[in-house]
């Protein structure tokens, strides 16, 4: 019998080795990183002075916003038909939900302000956004459609707007909002995408916001933001995370940005409103798009948009899938996530902010 | 193994998948509907897509089924047929028998995935126009490169099936009834895919041997995303190590009675 027991030794050892490797590899990736210590202001300055204009890498975005999860959302190889059959409004609710609730992986290629490409990698499909010079292409491999727009000559803003943002963009937005309402500290050094990084932790001083802290990993060599995490108040794991899983600071090859719409794809041209149109009719513009009002500053800002701007939202209220997602409160319905609350009042106004439902109700009922 | 009529029949069934898909698309109206498995709409414009559609269809069930039959039969089939003890009478040793048997099922994995790709490409070329292939990223590559990528897909799928083959070999050492181990292996493949669909178990997903099966599509992006190729190879390697050692433990300690 002892001979027979010995025969099982390799099986035991092999299992233990594989299990140890599975545990040890993530731990060694998080091994302590020693870097010269810096003050929060110095780290912030590093971000501001980063000279990186060309990079490429893989970005992973994960969200745990406390929304219901849709089974098979990431592996829906056969679900192409259900979306078209189930009615467009519920399909759009589902796609917005999966964008908010799930995780996504995208490859990002950037070379300066005029060459950008984002590839959102779905299972057996891909959505691409390419900005090359004055051309912007949006390609959807599942629908095999291309949307092409030509930008007006002088546009400085990057036109790519997708659900996945690079950590650099998110960090810039956050740091631009830094003000006396925030406490900035330097946390423990990290390793992100194989690079050593400082952790900049931003904690709101306001006590009535849902956001507990925001942590930004700043590359120690270049000052390039490598990841951003937002944690809800009172929670340990981040509710929203966008991070590079690998990154290189080399210029992507020019062919990456040279997009030719594929044969057989359905191409639609979409005009971009030009600046001259804005200039000639500023009054009419203001009339058709009523401006939202902003209450408060800093982390507990509440934005209220008047009913006349929300015709789409009011339609959504009749959608059963949407009403199931929201909870009824006095004065309207609340769409609750761990980082953001949105109150849709019965008269069609939308009040949103990273604050409690009570605060939203107070703003909504205030004259 | 390839002289057995059953092996050839299974490869024939696998080859039928692309052929049936191609004929179905050919005889029906070639209007893009946006429904059905991925890439289906592209077939009528470019026959080279037949092999990719066939792979998407074959991976979840047909390929694991045939691999399960071959791998589940390895040891249990000999035991059931009463030939195992004669094989072991020769001074070849049990380890060597296991290795040879596993290599046999690995060769079948290669043959099965190549069958899908080769027959898919052939029937596509015969029935449909061919030309430069549009990748998932919207970039277009030449026919030659797309054939190269088809072969890469075949190698990816082969690697994907190696872990399951080793599981089948281990289960095969547990029993003398070949049908039982075949069924158990196929059940493992299905169970793994079911678990992979449950969002509540997402911490478990990266450890399931079927997790990267459909990620062969990463080879159809521009530039190729090698991440899943590497992760898949490591994962399958881990399954091969664990279940190979388990199979050794069981088989070398087993009393051979038949």
Coordinates of C-alpha atoms in Angstrom, one line a residue:
Chain A
X1 CA 0.0 0.0 0.0
X2 CA 2.8 2.4 0.8
X3 CA 4.2 1.8 -2.7
X4 CA 0.7 2.7 -4.1
X5 CA 0.7 5.9 -1.9
X6 CA 4.0 6.9 -3.4
X7 CA 2.5 6.8 -6.9
X8 CA 0.2 9.7 -5.9
X9 CA 3.1 11.9 -4.9
X10 CA 3.6 13.5 -8.3
X11 CA -0.1 14.3 -8.5
X12 CA 0.0 16.0 -5.1
X13 CA 3.2 17.9 -5.9
X14 CA 1.9 19.0 -9.3
X15 CA -1.3 20.3 -7.9
X16 CA 0.5 22.1 -5.1
X17 CA 3.0 23.6 -7.6
X18 CA 0.3 24.9 -9.9
X19 CA -1.8 26.2 -7.0
X20 CA 1.3 27.9 -5.5
X21 CA 2.1 29.5 -8.9
X22 CA -1.4 30.7 -9.3
X23 CA -1.2 32.4 -5.9
X24 CA 2.4 33.6 -6.0
X25 CA 2.4 35.2 -9.4
X26 CA -0.2 37.9 -8.5
X27 CA 1.5 38.4 -5.1
X28 CA 5.0 38.9 -6.7
X29 CA 3.4 41.4 -9.1
X30 CA 2.3 43.4 -6.0
X31 CA 5.6 43.1 -4.2
X32 CA 6.6 46.2 -2.3
X33 CA 8.0 48.9 -4.6
X34 CA 10.5 51.3 -3.2
X35 CA 10.6 54.7 -4.7
X36 CA 12.0 58.1 -3.4
X37 CA 9.2 59.6 -1.3
X38 CA 7.3 62.5 -2.7
X39 CA 4.7 64.9 -1.4
X40 CA 1.3 65.0 -3.0
X41 CA 2.1 68.3 -4.6
X42 CA 5.2 66.9 -6.3
X43 CA 3.3 63.9 -7.6
X44 CA 0.6 66.3 -8.9
X45 CA 3.3 68.3 -10.6
X46 CA 4.7 65.2 -12.2
X47 CA 1.3 64.5 -13.8
X48 CA 1.1 68.1 -15.0
X49 CA 4.5 68.0 -16.5
X50 CA 4.3 64.7 -18.2
X51 CA 5.7 64.9 -21.8
X52 CA 4.1 61.7 -23.0
X53 CA 2.2 62.4 -26.2
X54 CA 2.4 59.1 -28.0
X55 CA 1.7 55.8 -26.3
X56 CA -0.2 52.5 -26.9
X57 CA -1.5 50.0 -24.5
X58 CA -4.3 47.9 -23.2
X59 CA -6.9 49.4 -20.9
X60 CA -9.1 47.4 -18.7
X61 CA -12.2 48.9 -17.2
X62 CA -14.2 47.3 -14.4
X63 CA -17.2 48.6 -12.7
X64 CA -19.0 47.3 -9.6
X65 CA -21.7 50.0 -9.3
X66 CA -24.2 47.8 -7.6
X67 CA -26.3 47.3 -10.8
X68 CA -28.0 44.1 -11.7
X69 CA -25.7 41.9 -13.9
X70 CA -26.9 40.5 -17.2
X71 CA -25.9 36.9 -17.7
X72 CA -23.7 36.2 -20.7
X73 CA -23.2 39.9 -21.4
X74 CA -19.6 39.4 -22.3
X75 CA -20.0 36.1 -24.2
X76 CA -23.1 36.8 -26.3
X77 CA -21.9 35.2 -29.5
X78 CA -25.3 34.0 -30.4
X79 CA -27.4 36.9 -29.1
X80 CA -27.2 39.0 -32.2
X81 CA -30.8 38.3 -33.0
X82 CA -32.3 39.0 -29.6
X83 CA -31.3 42.6 -29.7
X84 CA -33.1 43.4 -32.9
X85 CA -36.2 41.4 -31.9
X86 CA -36.8 42.8 -28.5
X87 CA -37.5 46.3 -29.4
X88 CA -35.0 49.1 -29.7
X89 CA -35.7 50.9 -26.5
X90 CA -35.1 47.9 -24.2
X91 CA -32.1 46.9 -26.3
X92 CA -30.6 50.3 -25.7
X93 CA -31.3 50.1 -22.0
X94 CA -29.6 46.7 -21.9
X95 CA -26.5 48.0 -23.8
X96 CA -26.2 51.0 -21.6
X97 CA -26.5 48.8 -18.6
X98 CA -23.9 46.3 -19.8
X99 CA -21.5 49.3 -20.5
X100 CA -22.1 50.5 -16.9
X101 CA -22.2 47.2 -15.1
X102 CA -19.7 45.1 -16.8
X103 CA -16.1 45.3 -17.6
X104 CA -14.4 46.0 -20.9
X105 CA -11.0 45.8 -22.5
X106 CA -9.8 48.2 -25.0
X107 CA -6.6 48.9 -26.9
X108 CA -5.6 52.5 -27.1
X109 CA -3.2 54.0 -29.6
X110 CA -2.3 57.7 -29.4
X111 CA 0.1 59.8 -31.3
X112 CA -0.3 63.4 -30.5
X113 CA -3.7 65.2 -30.7
X114 CA -4.6 64.2 -34.2
X115 CA -3.9 60.5 -34.3
X116 CA -5.9 58.3 -31.9
X117 CA -7.5 54.9 -32.1
X118 CA -9.5 53.0 -29.5
X119 CA -10.4 49.4 -30.1
X120 CA -13.1 48.1 -27.6
X121 CA -12.6 44.3 -27.7
X122 CA -15.9 42.5 -27.3
X123 CA -16.2 38.7 -27.5
X124 CA -16.0 37.8 -31.2
X125 CA -16.6 41.5 -32.1
X126 CA -14.9 44.8 -31.9
X127 CA -15.9 48.5 -31.9
X128 CA -13.3 50.9 -33.2
X129 CA -13.0 54.7 -33.1
X130 CA -10.3 56.2 -35.2
X131 CA -9.3 59.9 -35.3
X132 CA -6.8 60.6 -38.1
X133 CA -6.2 64.2 -39.0
X134 CA -9.6 65.6 -39.7
X135 CA -11.3 62.3 -40.2
X136 CA -13.2 60.4 -37.5
X137 CA -14.3 56.9 -38.2
X138 CA -16.5 54.7 -36.0
X139 CA -16.5 51.1 -36.9
X140 CA -18.8 48.4 -35.5
X141 CA -17.8 44.9 -36.6
X142 CA -21.0 43.2 -35.4
X143 CA -23.3 45.5 -37.4
X144 CA -20.6 46.0 -40.0
X145 CA -21.3 49.7 -40.1
X146 CA -19.0 52.7 -40.5
X147 CA -19.8 56.2 -39.4
X148 CA -17.6 58.8 -40.9
X149 CA -17.3 62.5 -40.0
X150 CA -15.0 65.2 -41.1
X151 CA -14.0 67.6 -38.4
X152 CA -13.9 71.4 -39.0
X153 CA -10.4 72.7 -39.6
X154 CA -9.8 74.0 -36.1
X155 CA -10.9 71.7 -33.4
X156 CA -8.7 71.3 -30.4
X157 CA -10.8 69.0 -28.4
X158 CA -10.2 65.3 -29.0
X159 CA -13.4 64.1 -30.6
X160 CA -13.3 60.5 -29.4
X161 CA -16.0 59.8 -26.9
X162 CA -16.4 56.3 -25.9
X163 CA -17.5 54.6 -22.7
X164 CA -13.9 53.6 -22.1
X165 CA -11.6 56.4 -21.3
X166 CA -7.9 56.2 -20.8
X167 CA -6.6 56.6 -17.2
X168 CA -4.8 59.8 -18.4
X169 CA -8.1 61.4 -19.5
X170 CA -9.8 60.4 -16.3
X171 CA -7.0 61.7 -14.2
X172 CA -6.8 65.0 -16.0
X173 CA -10.5 65.6 -15.4
X174 CA -10.2 64.8 -11.8
X175 CA -7.1 66.8 -11.1
X176 CA -8.6 69.8 -12.9
X177 CA -11.4 69.7 -10.3
X178 CA -9.0 69.6 -7.4
X179 CA -9.8 72.4 -5.0
X180 CA -9.8 73.1 -1.3
X181 CA -12.6 70.5 -0.8
X182 CA -10.1 67.7 -1.4
X183 CA -7.4 66.1 0.7
X184 CA -4.6 64.7 -1.4
X185 CA -2.2 62.1 0.1
X186 CA 0.5 59.8 -1.4
X187 CA -0.4 56.2 -0.7
X188 CA 1.7 53.0 -1.0
X189 CA 3.7 52.6 -4.1
X190 CA 2.3 50.3 -6.7
X191 CA 3.2 48.3 -9.7
X192 CA 0.8 48.9 -12.6
X193 CA 1.3 47.4 -16.1
X194 CA 4.8 46.3 -15.1
X195 CA 5.8 49.9 -14.1
X196 CA 6.5 51.4 -10.7
X197 CA 4.0 54.0 -9.7
X198 CA 3.1 56.5 -7.0
X199 CA -0.4 56.3 -5.6
X200 CA -2.1 59.6 -5.3
X201 CA -5.1 59.3 -3.1
X202 CA -7.8 62.0 -3.2
X203 CA -10.3 62.0 -0.4
X204 CA -13.2 64.4 -0.4
X205 CA -13.5 66.5 2.7
X206 CA -17.3 66.9 2.3
X207 CA -19.1 64.2 4.3
X208 CA -22.3 64.1 2.2
X209 CA -20.8 62.7 -1.0
X210 CA -21.0 59.0 -2.0
X211 CA -17.4 58.9 -3.1
X212 CA -15.1 57.6 -0.4
X213 CA -11.8 58.1 -2.2
X214 CA -10.2 58.3 -5.7
X215 CA -6.8 56.8 -6.2
X216 CA -4.5 57.5 -9.2
X217 CA -1.4 55.5 -10.0
X218 CA 1.2 57.8 -11.4
X219 CA 4.1 56.3 -13.3
X220 CA 7.3 57.1 -11.4
X221 CA 9.4 57.6 -14.5
X222 CA 7.2 59.7 -16.7
X223 CA 4.3 61.1 -14.5
X224 CA 1.9 59.3 -16.8
X225 CA -1.3 58.2 -15.0
X226 CA -1.6 54.4 -15.3
X227 CA -4.8 53.7 -13.4
X228 CA -7.7 55.4 -11.7
X229 CA -9.9 53.8 -9.0
X230 CA -12.9 55.2 -7.4
X231 CA -14.2 53.7 -4.1
X232 CA -17.6 54.4 -2.7
X233 CA -17.8 55.6 0.9
X234 CA -17.7 52.7 3.4
X235 CA -16.6 50.1 0.8
X236 CA -13.3 48.4 0.4
X237 CA -13.2 47.3 -3.2
X238 CA -13.3 50.0 -5.9
X239 CA -16.6 50.6 -7.5
X240 CA -15.0 51.8 -10.7
X241 CA -11.6 51.1 -12.1
X242 CA -9.8 51.9 -15.3
X243 CA -6.2 50.8 -15.6
X244 CA -3.5 50.0 -18.2
X245 CA -2.6 46.3 -18.2
X246 CA 0.3 47.0 -20.5
X247 CA 1.6 50.2 -22.0
X248 CA 4.5 51.4 -24.2
X249 CA 5.5 54.9 -24.7
X250 CA 6.6 54.4 -28.3
X251 CA 5.0 56.0 -31.3
X252 CA 2.4 53.6 -32.7
X253 CA 3.0 52.8 -36.4
X254 CA 1.3 55.2 -38.8
X255 CA -0.7 52.4 -40.4
X256 CA -2.7 52.0 -37.2
X257 CA -4.5 55.3 -37.9
X258 CA -4.9 54.9 -41.6
X259 CA -8.4 53.6 -41.7
X260 CA -10.1 52.6 -45.0
X261 CA -13.7 51.6 -44.6
X262 CA -14.0 48.0 -45.5
X263 CA -15.8 46.8 -48.6
X264 CA -19.4 45.8 -48.0
X265 CA -19.6 47.8 -44.8
X266 CA -22.5 50.2 -44.5
X267 CA -21.0 53.7 -44.4
X268 CA -23.0 56.7 -43.1
X269 CA -21.7 60.2 -43.2
X270 CA -22.4 62.4 -40.2
X271 CA -21.8 66.1 -40.4
X272 CA -20.2 67.7 -37.4
X273 CA -21.7 71.1 -36.4
X274 CA -19.2 73.7 -37.2
X275 CA -18.2 76.7 -35.1
X276 CA -19.7 79.1 -37.7
X277 CA -23.1 77.7 -37.1
X278 CA -22.8 78.3 -33.5
X279 CA -21.6 81.9 -34.1
X280 CA -24.5 82.9 -36.4
X281 CA -27.3 81.6 -34.2
X282 CA -26.2 81.8 -30.6
X283 CA -29.7 82.8 -29.5
X284 CA -31.5 79.9 -31.0
X285 CA -29.0 77.5 -29.7
X286 CA -29.6 78.7 -26.1
X287 CA -33.3 78.4 -26.6
X288 CA -33.3 74.8 -27.8
X289 CA -30.8 73.5 -25.3
X290 CA -31.8 74.9 -21.9
X291 CA -28.7 74.9 -19.6
X292 CA -28.6 72.7 -16.5
X293 CA -28.3 74.4 -13.2
X294 CA -25.4 73.5 -10.9
X295 CA -25.9 73.5 -7.1
X296 CA -22.9 73.5 -4.9
X297 CA -19.2 73.0 -5.7
X298 CA -16.7 70.2 -5.2
X299 CA -17.6 66.6 -4.6
X300 CA -21.1 67.2 -3.5
X301 CA -22.2 69.1 -6.6
X302 CA -25.7 68.5 -7.8
X303 CA -26.7 69.1 -11.4
X304 CA -30.3 69.7 -12.3
X305 CA -31.5 69.7 -15.8
X306 CA -34.9 71.2 -16.6
X307 CA -37.8 69.1 -18.0
X308 CA -37.7 70.6 -21.4
X309 CA -34.3 69.1 -22.1
X310 CA -35.3 65.6 -21.1
X311 CA -37.9 64.5 -23.6
X312 CA -36.0 61.2 -24.1
X313 CA -35.8 60.6 -20.3
X314 CA -39.6 61.1 -19.9
X315 CA -40.1 58.4 -22.6
X316 CA -37.8 56.1 -20.7
X317 CA -40.1 56.4 -17.6
X318 CA -42.7 54.3 -19.5
X319 CA -40.2 51.6 -20.2
X320 CA -40.8 48.6 -17.9
X321 CA -37.1 47.5 -17.9
X322 CA -36.2 51.0 -16.8
X323 CA -38.8 51.3 -14.0
X324 CA -37.5 47.9 -12.7
X325 CA -34.1 49.4 -12.3
X326 CA -35.2 52.5 -10.5
X327 CA -36.8 52.8 -7.1
X328 CA -39.8 55.0 -6.4
X329 CA -39.3 57.8 -3.9
X330 CA -41.4 60.8 -3.0
X331 CA -41.3 63.2 -6.0
X332 CA -40.0 60.8 -8.6
X333 CA -37.8 57.7 -9.2
X334 CA -34.2 57.2 -8.2
X335 CA -31.5 55.4 -10.2
X336 CA -29.0 54.3 -7.6
X337 CA -25.4 53.3 -8.1
X338 CA -22.7 53.2 -5.5
X339 CA -21.0 56.3 -6.9
X340 CA -23.9 58.3 -8.4
X341 CA -27.6 58.9 -7.7
X342 CA -29.9 60.1 -10.4
X343 CA -33.4 61.4 -9.4
X344 CA -36.0 61.7 -12.2
X345 CA -38.8 63.8 -10.8
X346 CA -42.4 63.2 -11.8
X347 CA -42.4 66.5 -13.8
X348 CA -39.5 65.3 -15.9
X349 CA -36.5 67.1 -14.4
X350 CA -33.3 65.1 -13.9
X351 CA -31.3 65.8 -10.7
X352 CA -28.0 64.0 -10.4
X353 CA -24.9 64.0 -8.2
X354 CA -22.6 61.8 -6.1
X355 CA -24.8 62.5 -3.0
X356 CA -27.5 60.8 -1.1
X357 CA -31.1 60.5 -2.4
X358 CA -32.3 62.9 0.4
X359 CA -29.9 65.6 -0.8
X360 CA -31.2 65.2 -4.4
X361 CA -34.8 65.4 -3.2
X362 CA -33.9 68.6 -1.2
X363 CA -32.4 70.2 -4.3
X364 CA -35.4 69.1 -6.5
X365 CA -37.9 70.6 -4.1
X366 CA -36.0 73.8 -3.5
X367 CA -37.4 76.7 -5.3
Chain B
X1 CA -6.1 5.4 -34.2
X2 CA -6.7 7.0 -37.6
X3 CA -7.3 3.5 -39.1
X4 CA -10.3 3.2 -36.9
X5 CA -13.5 3.8 -38.7
X6 CA -14.9 5.7 -35.7
X7 CA -12.2 8.3 -35.8
X8 CA -12.7 8.9 -39.5
X9 CA -16.4 9.2 -39.0
X10 CA -15.9 11.8 -36.3
X11 CA -13.6 13.8 -38.5
X12 CA -16.1 13.5 -41.3
X13 CA -18.8 14.9 -39.0
X14 CA -16.6 17.8 -38.0
X15 CA -15.9 18.5 -41.7
X16 CA -19.6 18.5 -42.3
X17 CA -20.1 21.6 -40.1
X18 CA -18.5 24.1 -42.5
X19 CA -20.0 22.4 -45.5
X20 CA -23.5 22.5 -44.1
X21 CA -23.1 26.2 -43.1
X22 CA -21.8 27.1 -46.5
X23 CA -24.5 25.3 -48.4
X24 CA -27.2 26.8 -46.1
X25 CA -26.0 30.3 -46.7
X26 CA -25.6 29.6 -50.4
X27 CA -29.1 28.3 -51.0
X28 CA -30.9 30.9 -48.8
X29 CA -31.2 34.5 -49.8
X30 CA -27.9 36.1 -49.2
X31 CA -29.3 39.1 -47.3
X32 CA -27.5 40.2 -44.2
X33 CA -29.8 39.8 -41.2
X34 CA -27.4 40.5 -38.4
X35 CA -28.6 37.3 -36.7
X36 CA -26.9 34.0 -36.1
X37 CA -23.3 33.3 -35.0
X38 CA -20.6 35.9 -35.5
X39 CA -19.2 36.4 -39.0
X40 CA -22.2 34.6 -40.6
X41 CA -23.2 37.7 -42.7
X42 CA -19.8 38.1 -44.2
X43 CA -19.8 34.6 -45.8
X44 CA -21.9 35.6 -48.8
X45 CA -19.3 38.3 -49.7
X46 CA -16.2 36.3 -48.8
X47 CA -16.0 32.6 -48.6
X48 CA -12.9 32.6 -46.4
X49 CA -15.2 33.4 -43.5
X50 CA -16.8 30.0 -43.6
X51 CA -14.0 28.4 -41.6
X52 CA -14.4 31.1 -38.8
X53 CA -18.1 30.7 -38.6
X54 CA -17.7 26.9 -38.5
X55 CA -15.1 27.3 -35.7
X56 CA -17.5 29.5 -33.6
X57 CA -20.2 26.8 -34.0
X58 CA -17.9 23.8 -33.4
X59 CA -16.0 24.9 -30.3
X60 CA -18.7 24.9 -27.7
X61 CA -20.0 21.3 -28.4
X62 CA -18.8 19.4 -31.5
X63 CA -15.1 19.6 -30.9
X64 CA -15.3 18.8 -27.2
X65 CA -17.6 15.9 -28.0
X66 CA -15.2 14.3 -30.4
X67 CA -12.2 15.0 -28.2
X68 CA -14.1 13.5 -25.3
X69 CA -14.8 10.3 -27.2
X70 CA -11.1 9.9 -28.2
X71 CA -9.6 10.9 -24.9
X72 CA -12.2 9.0 -22.8
X73 CA -11.5 5.9 -24.8
X74 CA -7.7 5.9 -24.4
X75 CA -7.3 3.6 -21.4
X76 CA -10.9 2.6 -20.6
X77 CA -11.3 1.4 -24.2
X78 CA -8.3 -1.0 -23.9
X79 CA -9.5 -2.1 -20.5
X80 CA -13.0 -2.7 -21.8
X81 CA -11.8 -4.6 -24.7
X82 CA -9.6 -6.8 -22.5
X83 CA -6.4 -5.8 -24.3
X84 CA -4.9 -3.6 -21.6
X85 CA -3.0 -6.3 -19.8
X86 CA -1.5 -7.6 -23.1
X87 CA -0.3 -4.0 -23.8
X88 CA 1.3 -4.0 -20.4
X89 CA 2.9 -7.5 -20.7
X90 CA 5.4 -5.9 -23.1
X91 CA 8.1 -4.2 -21.0
X92 CA 7.1 -0.8 -22.2
X93 CA 5.8 0.4 -18.8
X94 CA 2.7 2.2 -17.8
X95 CA 4.0 5.7 -18.0
X96 CA 5.0 5.1 -21.6
X97 CA 1.6 3.8 -22.4
X98 CA 0.0 6.9 -20.9
X99 CA 2.3 9.2 -22.9
X100 CA 1.6 7.4 -26.1
X101 CA -2.1 7.4 -25.5
X102 CA -2.1 11.1 -24.7
X103 CA 0.0 12.0 -27.8
X104 CA -2.6 10.1 -29.8
X105 CA -5.4 12.2 -28.5
X106 CA -3.3 15.4 -29.0
X107 CA -2.8 14.4 -32.6
X108 CA -6.6 14.0 -32.9
X109 CA -7.0 17.6 -31.5
X110 CA -4.7 18.9 -34.3
X111 CA -6.6 16.9 -36.9
X112 CA -10.0 18.0 -35.7
X113 CA -9.3 21.7 -35.7
X114 CA -7.4 21.5 -39.0
X115 CA -10.4 19.7 -40.5
X116 CA -12.7 22.6 -39.6
X117 CA -10.4 25.2 -41.0
X118 CA -9.3 23.3 -44.2
X119 CA -12.8 22.1 -45.2
X120 CA -14.2 25.5 -44.3
X121 CA -11.7 27.3 -46.5
X122 CA -12.2 24.8 -49.4
X123 CA -16.0 24.9 -49.4
X124 CA -15.9 28.7 -49.0
X125 CA -13.6 29.0 -52.0
X126 CA -15.8 26.7 -54.1
X127 CA -19.2 28.3 -53.3
X128 CA -18.4 32.0 -52.7
X129 CA -16.3 34.8 -54.1
X130 CA -13.0 35.3 -52.2
X131 CA -10.9 38.4 -51.7
X132 CA -9.1 40.4 -49.0
X133 CA -10.6 39.7 -45.6
X134 CA -12.0 42.4 -43.3
X135 CA -10.8 41.8 -39.8
X136 CA -12.7 42.6 -36.6
X137 CA -10.9 45.9 -36.3
X138 CA -12.1 47.0 -39.7
X139 CA -8.7 46.7 -41.3
X140 CA -8.4 44.6 -44.4
X141 CA -5.7 41.9 -45.0
X142 CA -4.7 39.9 -48.0
X143 CA -5.9 36.4 -48.8
X144 CA -2.5 35.0 -47.9
X145 CA -2.4 36.6 -44.5
X146 CA -5.9 35.5 -43.8
X147 CA -5.0 31.9 -44.5
X148 CA -2.1 32.3 -42.2
X149 CA -4.4 33.6 -39.5
X150 CA -6.7 30.6 -40.2
X151 CA -3.8 28.3 -39.4
X152 CA -3.1 30.3 -36.2
X153 CA -6.8 29.8 -35.2
X154 CA -6.4 26.1 -35.8
X155 CA -3.3 26.1 -33.5
X156 CA -5.1 28.1 -30.9
X157 CA -8.1 25.7 -30.9
X158 CA -5.8 22.7 -30.7
X159 CA -4.1 24.1 -27.6
X160 CA -7.5 24.9 -26.2
X161 CA -8.5 21.2 -26.4
X162 CA -5.3 19.8 -24.9
X163 CA -6.4 20.4 -21.3
X164 CA -9.7 18.6 -22.0
X165 CA -7.8 15.7 -23.6
X166 CA -5.8 15.3 -20.4
X167 CA -8.9 15.4 -18.2
X168 CA -10.3 12.7 -20.5
X169 CA -7.2 10.6 -20.1
X170 CA -7.5 10.8 -16.3
X171 CA -11.1 9.9 -16.3
X172 CA -10.3 7.1 -18.6
X173 CA -8.0 5.5 -16.0
X174 CA -10.8 5.5 -13.5
X175 CA -13.0 3.1 -15.2
X176 CA -13.2 0.0 -17.4
X177 CA -16.3 1.2 -19.2
X178 CA -15.2 3.5 -22.1
X179 CA -18.7 5.0 -22.7
X180 CA -18.7 6.2 -19.1
X181 CA -15.4 8.0 -19.4
X182 CA -16.4 9.5 -22.7
X183 CA -19.6 10.9 -21.3
X184 CA -17.9 12.2 -18.2
X185 CA -15.3 14.1 -20.3
X186 CA -18.0 15.7 -22.4
X187 CA -20.0 16.6 -19.3
X188 CA -16.9 18.3 -17.9
X189 CA -16.6 20.4 -21.0
X190 CA -20.3 21.4 -20.9
X191 CA -20.2 22.0 -17.1
X192 CA -17.2 24.3 -17.5
X193 CA -18.9 26.4 -20.1
X194 CA -22.1 26.6 -18.0
X195 CA -20.1 27.9 -15.0
X196 CA -18.3 30.3 -17.4
X197 CA -21.7 31.9 -18.1
X198 CA -22.7 32.7 -14.5
X199 CA -21.7 36.2 -13.5
X200 CA -21.9 35.3 -9.8
X201 CA -18.8 33.1 -10.3
X202 CA -16.6 35.5 -12.2
X203 CA -13.7 34.9 -9.7
X204 CA -13.7 31.3 -11.0
X205 CA -13.9 32.1 -14.7
X206 CA -10.1 32.6 -15.4
X207 CA -9.5 29.1 -14.0
X208 CA -12.0 27.3 -16.2
X209 CA -10.4 25.4 -19.0
X210 CA -13.1 26.5 -21.4
X211 CA -12.7 30.2 -20.5
X212 CA -10.5 31.2 -23.5
X213 CA -12.1 28.9 -26.1
X214 CA -13.9 31.6 -28.0
X215 CA -11.1 34.1 -27.6
X216 CA -9.5 32.8 -30.8
X217 CA -11.2 35.8 -32.3
X218 CA -8.4 37.9 -30.8
X219 CA -6.3 36.5 -33.6
X220 CA -8.6 38.3 -36.0
X221 CA -7.8 41.7 -34.7
X222 CA -5.3 44.2 -36.1
X223 CA -2.7 44.1 -34.7
X224 CA -3.1 40.5 -33.3
X225 CA -3.8 40.5 -29.6
X226 CA -1.6 37.7 -28.2
X227 CA -2.7 38.1 -24.6
X228 CA -5.4 35.4 -24.7
X229 CA -3.1 33.1 -26.7
X230 CA -0.6 33.2 -23.9
X231 CA -3.1 33.0 -21.1
X232 CA -4.8 30.1 -22.8
X233 CA -1.5 28.2 -23.3
X234 CA -0.6 28.7 -19.6
X235 CA -4.0 27.6 -18.4
X236 CA -4.1 24.5 -20.6
X237 CA -0.5 23.7 -19.5
X238 CA -1.6 23.8 -15.9
X239 CA -4.5 21.5 -16.6
X240 CA -2.2 19.1 -18.4
X241 CA 0.3 19.1 -15.5
X242 CA -2.4 18.5 -12.8
X243 CA -4.5 15.9 -14.6
X244 CA -1.4 14.2 -16.2
X245 CA 0.0 13.7 -12.7
X246 CA -3.4 12.5 -11.4
X247 CA -3.6 10.1 -14.4
X248 CA -0.1 8.8 -13.5
X249 CA -1.0 8.3 -9.9
X250 CA -4.2 6.5 -10.7
X251 CA -2.9 4.4 -13.5
X252 CA 0.4 3.3 -12.0
X253 CA -1.3 2.3 -8.7
X254 CA -4.2 0.5 -10.4
X255 CA -4.6 -3.2 -10.4
X256 CA -5.0 -4.3 -14.0
X257 CA -7.5 -7.0 -14.1
X258 CA -8.6 -6.9 -17.8

